[in-house]
Short mmCIF file of C-alpha atoms and ligand atoms in Angstrom, two decimals:
data_model
loop_
_atom_site.label_atom_id
_atom_site.label_comp_id
_atom_site.label_asym_id
_atom_site.label_seq_id
_atom_site.Cartn_x
_atom_site.Cartn_y
_atom_site.Cartn_z
CA MET A 15 2.62 -14.25 31.92
CA ALA A 16 0.17 -11.06 31.51
CA THR A 17 1.60 -9.70 34.32
CA ALA A 18 5.68 -9.74 33.67
CA ASN A 19 4.87 -8.65 30.65
CA ALA A 20 3.20 -5.57 31.43
CA ASN A 21 6.29 -4.70 34.11
CA THR A 22 8.66 -5.27 31.45
CA LYS A 23 6.92 -3.06 29.24
CA GLY A 24 6.51 -0.58 32.14
CA ALA A 25 10.11 -0.70 33.07
CA ARG A 26 11.11 -0.21 29.42
CA LYS A 27 8.62 2.73 29.04
CA LYS A 28 10.07 4.53 32.20
CA GLU A 29 13.48 4.18 30.54
CA VAL A 30 12.84 6.01 27.58
CA LYS A 31 10.64 8.47 29.31
CA LYS A 32 13.52 9.78 31.20
CA GLU A 33 15.63 10.69 28.09
CA THR A 34 12.94 12.65 25.99
CA GLY A 35 9.39 11.73 26.93
CA LEU A 36 9.47 10.29 23.60
CA GLY A 37 10.24 7.01 21.93
CA LEU A 38 9.23 3.48 21.42
CA THR A 39 8.45 0.80 23.76
CA TYR A 40 8.83 -2.03 21.49
CA LYS A 41 11.93 -2.84 18.99
CA LYS A 42 11.01 -3.48 15.51
CA ASN A 43 13.29 -6.98 15.52
CA GLU A 44 11.81 -7.89 18.76
CA ASN A 45 8.16 -7.45 18.41
CA PHE A 46 7.09 -6.50 15.06
CA GLY A 47 3.72 -6.39 15.94
CA ASP A 48 3.23 -4.28 18.73
CA TRP A 49 5.81 -1.99 17.25
CA TYR A 50 3.94 -1.39 14.31
CA SER A 51 0.84 -0.59 16.20
CA GLU A 52 2.89 1.97 18.34
CA VAL A 53 4.67 3.30 15.47
CA VAL A 54 1.65 4.61 13.49
CA VAL A 55 0.22 6.05 16.78
CA ASN A 56 3.02 7.61 18.33
CA SER A 57 3.47 9.31 14.27
CA GLU A 58 0.37 10.63 14.57
CA MET A 59 -0.71 8.70 11.49
CA ILE A 60 -3.46 6.65 13.08
CA GLU A 61 -5.78 7.18 15.98
CA TYR A 62 -7.47 3.89 17.37
CA TYR A 63 -11.27 4.01 16.92
CA ASP A 64 -13.99 2.38 19.43
CA ILE A 65 -14.82 0.17 16.38
CA SER A 66 -12.63 -2.78 16.10
CA GLY A 67 -10.99 -2.56 12.55
CA CYS A 68 -11.68 0.77 12.16
CA TYR A 69 -8.97 3.78 12.27
CA ILE A 70 -8.90 7.54 12.10
CA LEU A 71 -6.36 8.55 9.42
CA ARG A 72 -5.06 12.06 10.60
CA PRO A 73 -3.23 14.50 8.68
CA TRP A 74 -0.19 12.73 8.36
CA THR A 75 -1.53 10.26 6.85
CA MET A 76 -3.92 11.88 4.81
CA THR A 77 -1.18 14.06 3.09
CA ILE A 78 0.75 10.73 2.13
CA TRP A 79 -2.49 9.33 0.47
CA GLU A 80 -2.92 12.76 -1.42
CA VAL A 81 0.61 12.61 -2.80
CA LEU A 82 0.11 8.86 -4.17
CA GLN A 83 -3.57 10.17 -5.61
CA THR A 84 -2.23 13.30 -7.02
CA PHE A 85 0.31 11.33 -8.79
CA PHE A 86 -2.29 8.50 -9.99
CA ASP A 87 -5.10 10.52 -10.65
CA ALA A 88 -3.08 12.58 -13.21
CA GLU A 89 -1.60 9.43 -14.78
CA ILE A 90 -4.69 7.85 -15.44
CA LYS A 91 -6.45 11.35 -16.96
CA LYS A 92 -3.41 11.24 -19.11
CA MET A 93 -4.96 7.67 -20.50
CA ASN A 94 -8.43 9.60 -20.72
CA ILE A 95 -9.91 7.28 -17.71
CA LYS A 96 -12.87 10.00 -16.33
CA ASN A 97 -13.52 10.30 -12.42
CA ALA A 98 -16.99 9.30 -11.52
CA TYR A 99 -18.82 8.28 -8.33
CA PHE A 100 -21.40 5.89 -7.66
CA PRO A 101 -23.57 5.27 -4.60
CA LEU A 102 -22.06 3.54 -1.11
CA PHE A 103 -25.10 1.57 -0.64
CA VAL A 104 -26.07 -1.57 -3.12
CA THR A 105 -29.72 -3.58 -2.78
CA GLU A 106 -29.29 -7.57 -2.11
CA ASN A 107 -31.11 -8.01 -5.33
CA VAL A 108 -28.37 -6.34 -7.25
CA LEU A 109 -25.12 -7.73 -4.97
CA GLN A 110 -26.52 -11.29 -5.43
CA LYS A 111 -26.57 -10.62 -9.26
CA GLU A 112 -23.39 -12.28 -9.11
CA LYS A 113 -23.77 -14.95 -6.74
CA ASP A 114 -20.72 -17.04 -8.13
CA HIS A 115 -18.32 -15.06 -6.97
CA ILE A 116 -20.00 -13.09 -4.06
CA GLU A 117 -20.23 -16.53 -2.34
CA GLY A 118 -16.95 -16.92 -0.25
CA PHE A 119 -17.43 -13.39 -0.01
CA ALA A 120 -20.91 -12.96 1.57
CA PRO A 121 -19.82 -13.06 5.52
CA GLU A 122 -17.81 -9.85 4.49
CA VAL A 123 -20.63 -7.62 3.46
CA ALA A 124 -22.10 -5.19 6.05
CA TRP A 125 -25.58 -4.37 5.93
CA VAL A 126 -28.03 -1.23 6.82
CA THR A 127 -31.29 -2.85 8.19
CA LYS A 128 -32.85 0.00 9.72
CA SER A 129 -33.66 3.89 9.77
CA GLY A 130 -34.25 5.04 13.36
CA GLN A 131 -36.25 2.33 15.02
CA SER A 132 -38.08 0.87 12.17
CA GLU A 133 -36.62 -1.95 9.94
CA LEU A 134 -35.77 -1.29 6.19
CA GLU A 135 -38.36 -3.01 3.83
CA ILE A 136 -35.11 -4.25 2.05
CA PRO A 137 -31.82 -4.56 3.90
CA ILE A 138 -28.96 -2.31 1.94
CA ALA A 139 -25.62 -3.48 1.73
CA ILE A 140 -22.49 -1.30 1.99
CA ARG A 141 -20.55 -1.66 -1.05
CA PRO A 142 -17.54 -4.12 -0.77
CA THR A 143 -16.17 -3.24 -4.00
CA SER A 144 -18.36 -1.86 -6.64
CA GLU A 145 -18.88 -4.08 -9.54
CA THR A 146 -22.40 -4.55 -9.07
CA VAL A 147 -23.01 -1.02 -8.43
CA MET A 148 -21.39 0.15 -11.54
CA TYR A 149 -22.24 -2.69 -14.13
CA PRO A 150 -25.74 -2.51 -14.56
CA TYR A 151 -25.25 0.96 -15.71
CA PHE A 152 -22.43 0.02 -18.04
CA SER A 153 -24.85 -1.94 -19.59
CA LYS A 154 -27.24 0.87 -20.09
CA TRP A 155 -24.46 3.30 -21.23
CA ILE A 156 -23.02 1.02 -23.96
CA ARG A 157 -25.07 0.64 -26.75
CA GLY A 158 -22.80 0.78 -29.94
CA HIS A 159 -18.97 0.34 -30.52
CA ARG A 160 -18.86 4.36 -30.67
CA ASP A 161 -19.93 4.20 -26.88
CA LEU A 162 -16.43 2.74 -26.40
CA PRO A 163 -13.95 2.22 -24.67
CA LEU A 164 -15.96 3.16 -21.44
CA LYS A 165 -13.50 4.09 -18.99
CA LEU A 166 -14.17 5.47 -15.22
CA ASN A 167 -12.40 5.34 -11.74
CA GLN A 168 -13.50 6.17 -8.48
CA TRP A 169 -12.09 7.72 -5.00
CA CYS A 170 -14.04 6.03 -2.31
CA ASN A 171 -14.00 3.86 0.62
CA VAL A 172 -15.17 0.53 0.90
CA VAL A 173 -16.26 -1.61 3.48
CA ARG A 174 -15.24 -5.59 4.30
CA TRP A 175 -16.32 -6.51 7.73
CA GLU A 176 -13.02 -8.76 8.22
CA PHE A 177 -13.30 -11.26 11.37
CA SER A 178 -9.19 -11.99 11.08
CA HIS A 179 -6.71 -9.88 13.11
CA PRO A 180 -7.38 -6.37 12.16
CA THR A 181 -4.17 -3.74 11.21
CA PRO A 182 -4.05 -0.29 10.52
CA PHE A 183 -3.75 0.20 6.79
CA ILE A 184 -3.20 -3.66 6.15
CA ARG A 185 -6.24 -5.08 7.08
CA SER A 186 -9.11 -2.34 7.89
CA ARG A 187 -12.98 -2.74 7.69
CA GLU A 188 -13.10 0.30 5.88
CA PHE A 189 -10.70 1.66 3.29
CA LEU A 190 -9.42 4.32 1.13
CA TRP A 191 -9.33 2.90 -2.67
CA GLN A 192 -9.22 4.05 -5.99
CA GLU A 193 -11.56 1.50 -8.54
CA GLY A 194 -11.28 1.57 -11.77
CA HIS A 195 -13.61 -0.24 -14.04
CA THR A 196 -13.05 -0.22 -17.64
CA ALA A 197 -14.93 -1.84 -20.88
CA PHE A 198 -13.47 -2.23 -24.40
CA ALA A 199 -14.37 -4.08 -27.91
CA THR A 200 -11.18 -5.93 -27.88
CA GLN A 201 -9.34 -7.95 -25.61
CA ALA A 202 -6.05 -6.68 -27.38
CA GLU A 203 -6.93 -3.24 -25.92
CA ALA A 204 -7.82 -4.70 -22.51
CA ASP A 205 -4.81 -6.70 -22.18
CA GLN A 206 -2.64 -3.66 -22.63
CA GLU A 207 -4.56 -1.52 -20.06
CA VAL A 208 -3.85 -4.09 -17.33
CA LEU A 209 -0.39 -3.69 -17.78
CA GLU A 210 -0.01 0.48 -18.32
CA ILE A 211 -2.02 0.23 -14.95
CA LEU A 212 0.10 -2.28 -13.20
CA GLU A 213 3.05 0.05 -14.39
CA LEU A 214 1.76 2.91 -12.35
CA TYR A 215 1.14 0.83 -9.52
CA ARG A 216 5.08 -0.09 -9.27
CA LYS A 217 5.75 3.70 -9.84
CA ILE A 218 3.72 3.90 -6.68
CA TYR A 219 5.63 1.39 -5.02
CA GLU A 220 9.18 1.87 -5.98
CA GLU A 221 9.30 5.80 -7.31
CA PHE A 222 7.63 6.81 -4.45
CA LEU A 223 7.22 4.83 -1.42
CA ALA A 224 10.80 3.55 -1.77
CA ILE A 225 9.56 -0.14 -1.86
CA PRO A 226 10.59 -2.76 -4.24
CA VAL A 227 7.72 -4.71 -5.97
CA VAL A 228 7.07 -7.74 -8.09
CA LYS A 229 5.32 -7.55 -11.05
CA GLY A 230 3.42 -10.74 -12.37
CA ARG A 231 0.38 -12.85 -12.75
CA LYS A 232 -1.46 -14.29 -10.09
CA SER A 233 -2.09 -18.04 -10.05
CA GLU A 234 -5.81 -19.57 -10.92
CA LEU A 235 -6.27 -20.05 -7.14
CA GLU A 236 -5.22 -16.70 -5.92
CA LYS A 237 -6.79 -14.66 -8.81
CA PHE A 238 -9.67 -12.55 -8.46
CA ALA A 239 -12.58 -15.72 -8.91
CA GLY A 240 -15.01 -13.65 -10.99
CA GLY A 241 -12.32 -12.35 -13.60
CA TYR A 242 -10.17 -13.69 -16.27
CA TYR A 243 -6.77 -13.19 -15.31
CA THR A 244 -4.87 -11.13 -12.43
CA THR A 245 -1.85 -9.41 -12.42
CA SER A 246 -0.40 -7.76 -9.33
CA VAL A 247 2.36 -6.51 -7.69
CA GLU A 248 3.92 -7.77 -4.68
CA ALA A 249 6.11 -6.52 -1.82
CA PHE A 250 7.68 -8.51 1.19
CA ILE A 251 8.07 -7.46 4.82
CA PRO A 252 11.35 -9.10 5.73
CA ASN A 253 10.20 -8.92 9.36
CA THR A 254 7.72 -11.17 9.48
CA GLY A 255 8.84 -12.92 6.47
CA ARG A 256 5.10 -12.34 4.80
CA GLY A 257 4.69 -11.41 1.48
CA ILE A 258 1.92 -8.79 0.85
CA GLN A 259 -0.25 -7.99 -2.26
CA GLY A 260 0.47 -4.10 -3.23
CA ALA A 261 -2.16 -3.52 -5.84
CA THR A 262 -4.07 -5.46 -8.39
CA SER A 263 -4.98 -4.82 -12.37
CA HIS A 264 -7.50 -7.47 -13.63
CA CYS A 265 -8.59 -8.38 -16.74
CA LEU A 266 -12.45 -9.45 -16.31
CA GLY A 267 -12.84 -11.05 -19.78
CA GLN A 268 -16.17 -11.13 -20.79
CA ASN A 269 -17.25 -12.33 -17.58
CA PHE A 270 -19.21 -9.43 -16.32
CA ALA A 271 -20.24 -8.74 -19.52
CA LYS A 272 -22.02 -12.05 -19.65
CA MET A 273 -23.97 -11.25 -16.24
CA PHE A 274 -24.54 -8.06 -16.90
CA GLN A 275 -25.64 -8.06 -20.54
CA ILE A 276 -23.17 -5.28 -21.13
CA ASN A 277 -23.49 -5.83 -24.69
CA PHE A 278 -22.53 -3.70 -28.04
CA GLU A 279 -23.22 -3.38 -31.62
CA ASN A 280 -19.56 -3.64 -33.35
CA ASP A 281 -18.34 -2.14 -36.39
CA LYS A 282 -19.56 -4.96 -38.65
CA GLY A 283 -23.24 -4.17 -37.28
CA GLU A 284 -23.02 -7.40 -35.10
CA LYS A 285 -23.79 -7.88 -31.15
CA ALA A 286 -20.83 -8.35 -29.13
CA MET A 287 -19.74 -8.49 -25.62
CA VAL A 288 -17.59 -6.05 -23.85
CA TRP A 289 -14.04 -6.83 -22.35
CA GLN A 290 -13.55 -5.56 -18.98
CA ASN A 291 -10.93 -4.73 -16.44
CA SER A 292 -10.75 -3.66 -13.15
CA TRP A 293 -8.05 -2.26 -10.87
CA ALA A 294 -7.08 -1.04 -7.70
CA TYR A 295 -4.77 0.46 -4.78
CA SER A 296 -5.68 0.87 -1.29
CA THR A 297 -4.54 2.93 1.98
CA ARG A 298 -2.77 -0.71 2.32
CA THR A 299 0.13 0.96 0.41
CA ILE A 300 0.57 3.03 3.59
CA GLY A 301 0.82 0.42 5.87
CA VAL A 302 3.53 -1.27 3.64
CA MET A 303 5.70 1.71 3.88
CA VAL A 304 5.61 1.73 7.40
CA MET A 305 6.69 -1.60 7.82
CA VAL A 306 9.53 -1.60 5.35
CA HIS A 307 11.37 1.75 6.21
CA GLY A 308 10.45 2.49 10.22
CA ASP A 309 13.26 1.92 12.38
CA ASP A 310 13.20 2.02 16.54
CA LYS A 311 13.22 5.28 16.43
CA GLY A 312 9.90 5.39 14.62
CA LEU A 313 8.27 6.22 11.23
CA VAL A 314 10.91 6.68 8.24
CA LEU A 315 9.30 8.81 5.20
CA PRO A 316 10.66 8.71 1.75
CA PRO A 317 10.78 12.49 0.91
CA LYS A 318 8.59 12.34 -2.44
CA VAL A 319 5.67 11.21 0.26
CA ALA A 320 6.51 13.10 3.21
CA SER A 321 4.11 15.89 4.36
CA VAL A 322 7.07 17.53 5.91
CA GLN A 323 10.37 16.85 3.96
CA VAL A 324 12.48 19.09 6.18
CA ILE A 325 11.87 20.38 9.43
CA VAL A 326 13.78 23.40 11.04
CA ILE A 327 14.59 23.45 14.76
CA PRO A 328 15.98 26.24 16.94
CA VAL A 329 18.93 25.62 19.08
CA PRO A 330 18.94 28.77 21.25
CA PHE A 331 21.85 28.71 23.99
CA LYS A 332 22.04 30.74 26.96
CA ASP A 333 23.56 33.61 25.90
CA ALA A 334 22.95 33.65 22.35
CA ASN A 335 20.77 35.95 20.20
CA THR A 336 17.50 33.99 20.17
CA ASP A 337 15.62 36.31 18.07
CA ALA A 338 18.42 36.28 15.72
CA ILE A 339 18.51 32.14 15.71
CA PHE A 340 14.63 32.11 15.48
CA SER A 341 14.30 34.22 12.35
CA ALA A 342 17.01 32.27 10.72
CA CYS A 343 14.98 29.61 10.84
CA SER A 344 11.97 31.30 9.64
CA SER A 345 13.93 32.20 6.38
CA THR A 346 15.86 29.02 6.12
CA VAL A 347 11.77 27.44 5.65
CA GLN A 348 10.98 30.43 3.44
CA ALA A 349 13.84 29.79 0.78
CA LEU A 350 13.04 26.03 0.89
CA ARG A 351 9.63 26.35 0.52
CA GLU A 352 10.15 29.11 -2.55
CA ALA A 353 12.41 26.35 -4.01
CA GLY A 354 9.73 24.10 -3.95
CA PHE A 355 9.97 21.81 -1.01
CA ARG A 356 7.84 21.24 1.76
CA ALA A 357 9.30 22.44 4.84
CA GLU A 358 8.39 23.75 8.24
CA ALA A 359 10.07 25.13 11.80
CA ASP A 360 9.09 24.20 15.20
CA LEU A 361 9.42 26.93 16.73
CA ARG A 362 7.38 26.21 19.63
CA ASP A 363 8.83 27.41 23.21
CA ASN A 364 7.64 24.82 25.36
CA TYR A 365 9.62 22.03 23.88
CA SER A 366 13.44 21.57 24.22
CA PRO A 367 15.44 20.97 21.15
CA GLY A 368 16.05 17.45 22.29
CA TRP A 369 12.33 16.68 22.31
CA LYS A 370 11.85 18.39 19.40
CA TYR A 371 14.29 16.12 17.61
CA SER A 372 12.82 12.66 18.73
CA HIS A 373 9.48 14.18 18.04
CA TRP A 374 9.99 14.65 13.98
CA GLU A 375 12.08 11.68 14.17
CA MET A 376 9.14 9.63 15.40
CA LYS A 377 7.27 11.34 12.86
CA GLY A 378 9.75 10.22 10.13
CA VAL A 379 10.64 13.55 8.61
CA PRO A 380 13.37 12.52 6.01
CA LEU A 381 15.72 15.85 7.03
CA ARG A 382 16.28 18.01 10.20
CA ILE A 383 18.08 21.11 10.05
CA GLU A 384 19.39 22.49 13.28
CA ILE A 385 20.30 26.19 13.51
CA GLY A 386 21.89 27.33 16.78
CA PRO A 387 24.57 30.20 17.51
CA LYS A 388 27.54 28.64 16.02
CA ASP A 389 25.66 28.03 12.46
CA LEU A 390 24.55 31.55 12.80
CA ALA A 391 28.06 32.45 13.08
CA ASN A 392 29.24 30.62 10.47
CA ASN A 393 26.34 31.29 8.03
CA GLN A 394 25.64 27.82 7.61
CA VAL A 395 22.96 25.18 9.07
CA ARG A 396 23.46 21.74 10.54
CA VAL A 397 21.51 18.96 8.29
CA VAL A 398 20.68 15.48 9.80
CA ARG A 399 19.39 12.84 7.86
CA ARG A 400 16.40 10.44 9.13
CA ASP A 401 17.52 7.38 7.19
CA ASN A 402 21.34 6.91 8.35
CA GLY A 403 21.46 9.94 10.83
CA ALA A 404 24.49 11.04 8.89
CA LYS A 405 25.15 14.98 10.04
CA SER A 406 26.88 17.53 7.85
CA ASP A 407 27.23 21.45 8.06
CA ILE A 408 25.89 23.57 4.67
CA PRO A 409 26.72 26.82 4.07
CA MET A 410 23.76 28.93 3.97
CA GLY A 411 24.67 29.91 0.01
CA ASN A 412 24.10 26.30 -0.66
CA LEU A 413 21.24 25.72 0.94
CA VAL A 414 18.57 24.63 -1.72
CA GLU A 415 20.93 22.78 -4.05
CA LYS A 416 22.75 20.60 -0.83
CA VAL A 417 18.68 19.78 0.33
CA LYS A 418 18.04 18.84 -3.05
CA GLU A 419 20.68 16.69 -3.48
CA ILE A 420 20.29 15.18 -0.02
CA LEU A 421 16.54 14.56 -0.41
CA SER A 422 17.09 12.63 -3.48
CA SER A 423 20.06 10.85 -2.23
CA ILE A 424 17.76 9.67 0.95
CA GLN A 425 14.83 8.95 -1.59
CA GLU A 426 17.42 6.43 -3.49
CA CYS A 427 19.07 5.22 -0.33
CA LEU A 428 15.65 4.11 1.64
CA PHE A 429 14.91 2.26 -2.04
CA ASN A 430 17.99 0.66 -2.03
CA ALA A 431 18.42 -0.51 1.06
CA ALA A 432 14.74 -1.86 1.12
CA LYS A 433 15.90 -3.78 -1.87
CA GLN A 434 19.05 -5.24 -0.65
CA LYS A 435 16.89 -6.26 2.38
CA ARG A 436 14.15 -7.70 0.36
CA ASP A 437 16.66 -9.36 -2.04
CA ALA A 438 18.49 -11.36 0.87
CA CYS A 439 15.01 -12.59 1.74
CA ILE A 440 14.46 -14.16 -1.82
CA LYS A 441 15.58 -18.02 -1.70
CA VAL A 442 15.48 -20.31 -4.88
CA VAL A 443 14.81 -23.67 -4.43
CA ASN A 444 14.16 -26.78 -6.51
CA THR A 445 12.98 -29.37 -3.86
CA TRP A 446 10.17 -29.58 -1.09
CA ASP A 447 12.79 -29.68 1.66
CA GLU A 448 14.48 -26.75 0.26
CA PHE A 449 10.92 -25.08 0.30
CA ILE A 450 10.12 -26.13 3.87
CA ALA A 451 13.24 -24.75 5.16
CA ALA A 452 12.96 -21.56 3.17
CA LEU A 453 9.70 -21.24 4.45
CA ASN A 454 10.55 -21.84 8.18
CA ASP A 455 13.70 -19.38 7.51
CA LYS A 456 11.18 -16.68 6.54
CA LYS A 457 11.71 -16.54 2.76
CA MET A 458 10.16 -14.98 -0.42
CA ILE A 459 10.50 -18.29 -2.25
CA LEU A 460 11.11 -18.27 -6.38
CA ALA A 461 10.43 -22.25 -7.05
CA PRO A 462 9.80 -23.97 -10.50
CA TRP A 463 6.18 -25.13 -10.40
CA CYS A 464 3.97 -27.33 -12.84
CA ASP A 465 1.15 -24.69 -12.39
CA GLU A 466 -1.35 -27.11 -11.49
CA GLU A 467 -4.38 -25.72 -9.11
CA GLU A 468 -4.30 -29.05 -7.30
CA VAL A 469 -0.82 -28.83 -6.24
CA GLU A 470 -1.24 -25.45 -5.04
CA LYS A 471 -3.95 -26.90 -3.18
CA ASP A 472 -1.39 -29.57 -1.78
CA VAL A 473 1.30 -27.18 -0.96
CA LYS A 474 -1.32 -25.11 1.19
CA ALA A 475 -2.70 -27.97 2.83
CA ARG A 476 0.81 -29.24 3.41
CA THR A 477 2.02 -25.89 5.26
CA LYS A 478 -0.85 -25.82 7.14
CA GLY A 479 -0.04 -24.19 10.85
CA GLU A 480 -0.18 -21.36 13.26
CA LEU A 481 1.43 -19.09 11.26
CA GLY A 482 -0.84 -19.59 8.13
CA ALA A 483 -0.62 -21.66 4.82
CA ALA A 484 2.03 -20.93 2.23
CA LYS A 485 0.76 -19.91 -1.16
CA SER A 486 1.88 -18.88 -4.50
CA LEU A 487 2.53 -14.91 -4.76
CA CYS A 488 2.93 -14.47 -8.26
CA THR A 489 4.50 -15.88 -11.03
CA PRO A 490 6.77 -12.98 -12.04
CA PHE A 491 6.82 -11.32 -15.51
CA ASP A 492 10.60 -11.28 -15.48
CA GLN A 493 11.35 -15.21 -15.38
CA PRO A 494 15.07 -16.70 -14.91
CA ARG A 495 15.63 -19.22 -17.38
CA LEU A 496 14.08 -22.46 -16.60
CA PRO A 497 16.46 -25.54 -17.63
CA GLU A 498 14.73 -28.02 -19.75
CA GLY A 499 14.03 -31.06 -17.37
CA THR A 500 13.38 -28.74 -14.37
CA LEU A 501 10.99 -30.36 -12.15
CA CYS A 502 8.11 -28.93 -9.97
CA PHE A 503 9.69 -28.46 -6.25
CA ALA A 504 6.15 -29.69 -4.86
CA SER A 505 4.84 -32.26 -7.36
CA GLY A 506 8.11 -33.49 -9.25
CA LYS A 507 6.02 -33.53 -12.68
CA PRO A 508 8.05 -31.14 -15.29
CA ALA A 509 7.92 -27.63 -14.39
CA LYS A 510 6.40 -25.03 -16.67
CA LYS A 511 7.53 -21.66 -14.85
CA TRP A 512 9.20 -20.13 -11.99
CA THR A 513 6.60 -18.62 -9.25
CA TYR A 514 6.84 -16.88 -6.30
CA TRP A 515 5.52 -18.69 -2.72
CA GLY A 516 5.29 -17.40 0.82
CA ARG A 517 3.52 -16.92 3.67
CA SER A 518 1.29 -13.87 3.06
CA TYR A 519 -0.79 -11.18 4.40
C1 86X B 1 -12.57 -8.80 -4.99
C2 86X B 1 -12.20 -7.78 -6.99
C3 86X B 1 -11.85 -5.89 -7.59
C4 86X B 1 -12.21 -3.54 -8.23
C5 86X B 1 -10.83 -5.45 -7.34
O1 86X B 1 -9.54 -6.14 -7.05
C6 86X B 1 -10.16 -4.14 -7.79
C7 86X B 1 -11.27 -3.20 -8.09
N1 86X B 1 -13.04 -5.06 -7.72
C8 86X B 1 -12.58 -7.36 -5.99
N2 86X B 1 -13.67 -8.86 -4.05
C9 86X B 1 -14.64 -8.99 -4.01
O2 86X B 1 -15.24 -8.85 -5.46
C10 86X B 1 -15.49 -8.88 -2.91
C11 86X B 1 -16.74 -9.11 -3.07
C12 86X B 1 -17.67 -8.75 -1.96
CL1 86X B 1 -19.29 -9.02 -1.81
C13 86X B 1 -17.03 -8.87 -0.66
F1 86X B 1 -17.80 -8.64 0.47
C14 86X B 1 -15.31 -8.59 -0.43
C15 86X B 1 -14.56 -8.56 -1.79
N3 86X B 1 -13.70 -9.00 -1.56
C16 86X B 1 -12.87 -8.58 -2.75
#
């Protein structure tokens, strides 16, 4: 079996190699998992590392992360949230302070036990999240109502020693994120912030990464156990039929205030407990983008996050004036850069134009500009879209205006195509049989639910199998009408709400 596989793989590789020396061995619709691994490596986003579950994020990845970071950082600053940086390490004592919710996570915590050859007196943990690192200081810093709200964010790495199938971006043992931690005098202020942050997460997905998401609330079973309620943006991967939590914005209520004694004197001179939120998005966002938009030629980048939005490639011809073509490429890049686009020319002389086309397609650059002798003579350029392969000639005089138009169109088309695909995967069901059929059909299922924890546990138990159990993804804020007398798909009791269900990452 392994040998047969290796043979087919080798044969296919050869076929591709014959054409350009580039290309993917796997097809997105035939072998999604291997396709994904191949795309993130061949596009130069990721390099595998010699520790399982750890990956090198190459510049092609980091520039995307920085675009998202620049947006989000500016938005939270408008909300008067301040950046801080807390230590990577936490002592066992402090980590154990919130025992109840740590319990389930304990196997994932990584520890430092030695320096050099000598054992540390007390082992120290590497942060899997920073509640226990930060909240003792919230307790110290918050005295009176004038110290509130306290709104901090940090950009950092965290470590969770996952044991199930590591996947670049999606499930890695170390990842980058921002974690926001805020404290308020009142629940109303906390509630409002939860939704403001969630809206920023929606924008990251929909407006930057061109990925449709559902905003909603997590079930009691799926929420952050230490919190009061959890909201999230949920994306969907049609190829695997799995939902994926895109980012979370929690209201913690006063649970952590109790544990960490985060008290203050309110405006009436009484002792009160703060209301807290926490929220995060991570480099997982980038993995969802690869999975949703990538195709059999490689990565497909939405223009708003692409580190190179336009790649300019000279197409010299035997007798043509090569210098003039190269200098037309350079001046095209210059014009585009001056207009604010991220443009580059690939003027390397050791690769053919065909090789360069494949290379930049693999890397997902949204727009390619080719300049050959004919274009030069006609004072035009040839542009080719990465998303749909459409080619057009544009006069040099309209360059900036047209490129702007096309890039916006690509951004919009990617979102619309992804939304159409996602919507085609949504199945509304009313009965258990319909639910099971839809689950087997890789759907994202919208079902009327009685909202009982025991029933969700039962759904999980009844759907256990090789592919993992189904669970609730979220209860969408945008609720369809629930006709009177509608029954729960799983329990047959009166339904209280429409909830999304499915297998998930
Ligand atoms: C839950 C909750 C929360 C701040 C967020 O989702 C937003 C940003 N944190 C994180 N969570 C854990 O608390 C946790 C704890 C330990 Cl000790 C662990 F090993 C893994 C964890 N994973 C998630």
